[in-house]
Amino acid sequence: QVQLVESGGGLVQAGGSLRLSCVASGSIFSINFMGWYRQAPGAQRVLVAGISSGGSTNYADSVKGRFTISRDNAKNTMYLQMNSLKPEDTAVYYCKVVVGLRQYWGQGTQVTVSS
C-alpha cells in the first residue's frame, strides 16, 4: 500500500501563488509517474501536470507558464508551484502516483482563488 498526504491548499486572491506538496509513503519501490489532477464542482477530474521518473514533465494548456511541477525522489515528495492564479483554477487538487501497475490517489486539497 502507498499513502499520499497532500498539503498547501487554501484561499488566495487572483494573481497570487500557492505551493502544493504531496508526500508518498508505504510500499514504494519505484514510482513511475507522479501527477497533479484537479476537479472543479460539476466537472471531471483532469490532469494538471505530470512528471515521470526520469523528470519529463507535461502540463495542461491552461496552466502552462504558470504552474511548475517538481519532485524530490529522495523524499518521495512532489510539488506543484502555482503562480498567477486565476479564479478558474479553483478546484480540489489531487496527487496521484503510479507504482508498478498500480495507481494511488491522495485525499485532495482545496484551492480557492478569489477574484
Coordinates of N, CA and C in Angstrom, one line a residue:
Q1 N 0.8 -1.2 0.0 CA 0.0 0.0 0.0 C 0.9 1.3 0.0
V2 N 0.3 2.3 -0.6 CA 1.0 3.6 -0.7 C 0.1 4.6 -0.1
Q3 N 0.6 5.4 0.8 CA -0.2 6.5 1.3 C 0.3 7.9 0.8
L4 N -0.6 8.7 0.5 CA -0.3 10.1 -0.1 C -0.9 11.1 0.8
V5 N -0.1 12.1 1.2 CA -0.6 13.2 2.0 C -0.3 14.5 1.3
E6 N -1.4 15.2 1.0 CA -1.3 16.5 0.3 C -1.4 17.6 1.3
S7 N -0.7 18.7 1.0 CA -0.8 19.9 1.8 C -0.6 21.1 0.9
G8 N -0.9 22.3 1.4 CA -0.6 23.6 0.7 C -1.8 24.3 0.1
G9 N -2.9 23.7 0.1 CA -4.1 24.3 -0.5 C -4.5 25.5 0.4
G10 N -5.5 26.3 -0.1 CA -6.0 27.4 0.7 C -6.7 28.4 -0.2
L11 N -7.0 29.5 0.4 CA -7.7 30.6 -0.3 C -6.7 31.7 -0.6
V12 N -6.7 32.1 -1.9 CA -5.7 33.1 -2.3 C -6.5 34.0 -3.3
Q13 N -6.0 35.2 -3.4 CA -6.6 36.2 -4.4 C -6.0 35.9 -5.8
A14 N -6.8 36.3 -6.8 CA -6.3 36.2 -8.1 C -4.9 36.9 -8.3
G15 N -4.0 36.2 -9.0 CA -2.7 36.7 -9.2 C -1.7 36.2 -8.2
G16 N -2.2 35.6 -7.1 CA -1.4 35.1 -6.1 C -0.8 33.7 -6.4
S17 N 0.0 33.2 -5.4 CA 0.7 31.9 -5.6 C 0.4 31.0 -4.4
L18 N 0.5 29.7 -4.7 CA 0.4 28.6 -3.7 C 1.4 27.5 -4.2
R19 N 1.9 26.8 -3.2 CA 2.7 25.6 -3.5 C 2.0 24.4 -2.8
L20 N 1.7 23.4 -3.6 CA 1.1 22.2 -3.1 C 2.3 21.1 -2.9
S21 N 2.1 20.3 -1.9 CA 3.1 19.2 -1.7 C 2.3 17.9 -1.6
C22 N 3.0 16.8 -2.0 CA 2.4 15.5 -1.9 C 3.5 14.6 -1.5
V23 N 3.4 14.0 -0.3 CA 4.4 13.1 0.3 C 3.8 11.7 0.2
A24 N 4.6 10.8 -0.4 CA 4.3 9.4 -0.6 C 5.0 8.6 0.5
S25 N 4.3 7.6 1.0 CA 5.0 6.7 2.0 C 4.3 5.3 1.8
G26 N 5.0 4.3 2.4 CA 4.5 3.0 2.3 C 5.4 2.1 1.5
S27 N 4.7 1.2 0.7 CA 5.4 0.2 -0.1 C 5.9 0.9 -1.4
I28 N 6.9 1.7 -1.3 CA 7.3 2.4 -2.5 C 8.7 1.8 -2.9
F29 N 8.7 1.2 -4.1 CA 9.9 0.7 -4.6 C 10.4 1.5 -5.8
S30 N 9.4 1.8 -6.6 CA 9.8 2.6 -7.8 C 8.5 3.3 -8.3
I31 N 8.6 4.6 -8.1 CA 7.5 5.5 -8.6 C 7.7 5.8 -10.0
N32 N 6.8 5.3 -10.9 CA 7.0 5.5 -12.3 C 6.5 6.9 -12.7
F33 N 5.4 7.4 -12.1 CA 4.8 8.6 -12.6 C 4.1 9.3 -11.4
M34 N 4.2 10.6 -11.3 CA 3.5 11.4 -10.3 C 2.8 12.5 -11.0
G35 N 1.6 12.8 -10.6 CA 0.9 13.8 -11.2 C -0.1 14.5 -10.3
W36 N -0.4 15.7 -10.7 CA -1.5 16.5 -10.0 C -2.7 16.6 -10.9
Y37 N -3.8 16.4 -10.4 CA -5.1 16.5 -11.0 C -6.0 17.5 -10.3
R38 N -7.0 18.0 -10.9 CA -7.9 18.8 -10.2 C -9.4 18.5 -10.7
Q39 N -10.3 18.8 -9.8 CA -11.7 18.6 -10.1 C -12.5 19.8 -9.5
A40 N -13.1 20.5 -10.4 CA -13.9 21.6 -10.1 C -15.4 21.0 -9.9
P41 N -16.2 21.8 -9.1 CA -17.6 21.3 -8.9 C -18.3 21.0 -10.2
G42 N -18.9 19.9 -10.3 CA -19.7 19.5 -11.5 C -18.8 19.1 -12.7
A43 N -17.5 19.1 -12.5 CA -16.6 18.7 -13.7 C -15.9 17.4 -13.4
Q44 N -15.3 16.9 -14.5 CA -14.5 15.7 -14.3 C -13.1 16.1 -13.8
R45 N -12.5 15.1 -13.2 CA -11.1 15.2 -12.7 C -10.2 15.2 -13.9
V46 N -9.3 16.2 -14.0 CA -8.4 16.3 -15.2 C -7.0 16.5 -14.7
L47 N -6.1 16.1 -15.6 CA -4.7 16.2 -15.3 C -4.2 17.7 -15.4
V48 N -3.5 18.1 -14.5 CA -2.9 19.5 -14.5 C -1.5 19.4 -14.9
A49 N -0.7 18.5 -14.3 CA 0.7 18.4 -14.6 C 1.2 17.0 -14.2
G50 N 2.1 16.5 -14.9 CA 2.7 15.2 -14.6 C 4.2 15.2 -14.7
I51 N 4.8 14.3 -14.0 CA 6.3 14.2 -14.1 C 6.6 12.7 -14.0
S52 N 7.5 12.3 -14.9 CA 7.9 10.9 -15.0 C 9.1 10.6 -14.0
S53 N 9.4 9.4 -13.9 CA 10.6 9.0 -13.1 C 11.9 9.6 -13.6
G54 N 11.9 9.9 -14.9 CA 13.1 10.5 -15.5 C 13.1 12.0 -15.4
G55 N 12.0 12.6 -15.0 CA 11.9 14.0 -14.8 C 11.2 14.7 -16.0
S56 N 10.7 14.0 -16.9 CA 10.0 14.6 -18.0 C 8.6 15.1 -17.5
T57 N 8.3 16.3 -17.9 CA 7.0 16.9 -17.4 C 6.1 17.2 -18.6
N58 N 4.8 17.3 -18.2 CA 3.8 17.7 -19.1 C 2.7 18.5 -18.4
Y59 N 2.1 19.4 -19.1 CA 1.2 20.3 -18.4 C -0.1 20.5 -19.3
A60 N -1.2 20.7 -18.6 CA -2.4 21.1 -19.3 C -2.2 22.5 -19.9
D61 N -2.8 22.7 -21.1 CA -2.6 24.0 -21.7 C -3.0 25.2 -20.8
S62 N -4.0 25.0 -20.0 CA -4.5 26.1 -19.2 C -3.5 26.6 -18.1
V63 N -2.5 25.7 -17.8 CA -1.6 26.1 -16.7 C -0.2 26.3 -17.2
K64 N 0.1 26.1 -18.5 CA 1.4 26.2 -19.0 C 1.9 27.6 -18.7
G65 N 3.2 27.7 -18.3 CA 3.8 29.0 -18.0 C 3.4 29.6 -16.6
R66 N 2.5 29.0 -15.9 CA 2.1 29.5 -14.6 C 2.4 28.5 -13.5
F67 N 2.2 27.2 -13.8 CA 2.4 26.1 -12.8 C 3.7 25.4 -13.2
T68 N 4.4 24.9 -12.1 CA 5.6 24.1 -12.3 C 5.5 22.9 -11.4
I69 N 5.7 21.7 -11.9 CA 5.7 20.5 -11.2 C 7.1 20.1 -11.0
S70 N 7.4 19.5 -9.8 CA 8.8 19.0 -9.5 C 8.7 17.9 -8.5
R71 N 9.7 17.1 -8.4 CA 9.7 16.0 -7.4 C 11.1 15.9 -6.8
D72 N 11.1 15.4 -5.6 CA 12.3 15.2 -4.8 C 12.3 13.7 -4.5
N73 N 13.0 12.9 -5.3 CA 12.9 11.4 -5.2 C 13.4 10.9 -3.9
A74 N 14.4 11.6 -3.3 CA 14.9 11.2 -2.0 C 13.9 11.3 -0.9
K75 N 13.0 12.2 -1.1 CA 11.9 12.5 -0.1 C 10.6 11.9 -0.5
N76 N 10.5 11.3 -1.7 CA 9.2 10.8 -2.2 C 8.2 11.9 -2.2
T77 N 8.6 13.1 -2.6 CA 7.7 14.2 -2.5 C 7.6 14.9 -3.8
M78 N 6.4 15.3 -4.1 CA 6.1 16.0 -5.4 C 5.5 17.4 -5.0
Y79 N 5.8 18.4 -5.8 CA 5.4 19.7 -5.6 C 4.6 20.3 -6.8
L80 N 3.8 21.2 -6.6 CA 3.2 22.0 -7.6 C 3.2 23.5 -7.2
Q81 N 4.1 24.2 -7.9 CA 4.1 25.6 -7.7 C 3.2 26.3 -8.6
M82 N 2.2 27.0 -8.0 CA 1.2 27.6 -8.8 C 1.3 29.2 -8.7
N83 N 1.6 29.8 -9.8 CA 1.7 31.3 -9.8 C 0.6 31.9 -10.7
S84 N 0.4 33.2 -10.5 CA -0.6 33.9 -11.3 C -1.9 33.1 -11.3
L85 N -2.4 32.8 -10.2 CA -3.6 32.0 -10.1 C -4.8 32.8 -10.5
K86 N -5.7 32.1 -11.1 CA -7.0 32.6 -11.6 C -8.2 32.0 -11.0
P87 N -9.3 32.7 -10.9 CA -10.5 32.1 -10.3 C -10.8 30.7 -10.9
E88 N -10.5 30.5 -12.2 CA -10.9 29.3 -12.8 C -9.9 28.1 -12.4
D89 N -8.9 28.4 -11.6 CA -8.1 27.4 -11.1 C -8.7 26.8 -9.8
T90 N -9.8 27.4 -9.4 CA -10.4 26.9 -8.2 C -10.9 25.5 -8.4
A91 N -10.5 24.6 -7.5 CA -10.8 23.1 -7.6 C -10.2 22.4 -6.4
V92 N -10.6 21.1 -6.3 CA -9.9 20.3 -5.4 C -8.7 19.6 -6.2
Y93 N -7.5 19.7 -5.6 CA -6.3 19.2 -6.3 C -5.9 17.9 -5.6
Y94 N -5.7 16.9 -6.5 CA -5.3 15.6 -6.0 C -4.0 15.2 -6.6
C95 N -3.2 14.5 -5.8 CA -2.0 13.9 -6.4 C -2.2 12.4 -6.6
K96 N -1.5 12.0 -7.6 CA -1.6 10.6 -8.0 C -0.2 10.1 -8.3
V97 N 0.1 8.8 -7.8 CA 1.3 8.2 -8.1 C 1.1 6.8 -8.7
V98 N 1.9 6.4 -9.6 CA 1.9 5.1 -10.2 C 3.1 4.4 -9.8
V99 N 2.8 3.2 -9.1 CA 3.9 2.4 -8.6 C 3.7 1.0 -9.3
G100 N 4.6 0.7 -10.2 CA 4.4 -0.6 -10.9 C 3.2 -0.4 -11.8
L101 N 2.2 -1.3 -11.6 CA 1.0 -1.2 -12.4 C -0.2 -0.6 -11.6
R102 N 0.1 -0.2 -10.4 CA -1.0 0.3 -9.5 C -0.9 1.8 -9.4
Q103 N -2.1 2.5 -9.2 CA -2.1 3.9 -9.0 C -2.8 4.2 -7.7
Y104 N -2.3 5.2 -7.1 CA -2.8 5.7 -5.8 C -3.1 7.1 -5.8
W105 N -4.2 7.5 -5.1 CA -4.6 8.9 -5.0 C -4.5 9.4 -3.6
G106 N -4.3 10.7 -3.5 CA -4.4 11.4 -2.3 C -5.8 11.8 -2.0
Q107 N -6.0 12.4 -0.8 CA -7.3 12.8 -0.3 C -7.8 14.1 -1.0
G108 N -6.9 14.8 -1.5 CA -7.3 16.1 -2.2 C -7.1 17.3 -1.2
T109 N -6.8 18.4 -1.8 CA -6.7 19.7 -1.1 C -7.4 20.8 -1.9
Q110 N -8.1 21.6 -1.2 CA -8.9 22.6 -1.8 C -8.1 23.8 -2.1
V111 N -8.2 24.3 -3.3 CA -7.6 25.6 -3.7 C -8.7 26.5 -4.2
T112 N -8.8 27.6 -3.6 CA -9.9 28.6 -3.9 C -9.2 29.9 -4.3
V113 N -9.5 30.4 -5.5 CA -8.9 31.7 -5.9 C -10.1 32.7 -6.1
S114 N -10.0 33.7 -5.3 CA -11.0 34.7 -5.3 C -10.6 35.8 -6.4
S115 N -11.7 36.4 -6.9 CA -11.4 37.5 -7.9 C -11.4 38.8 -7.3

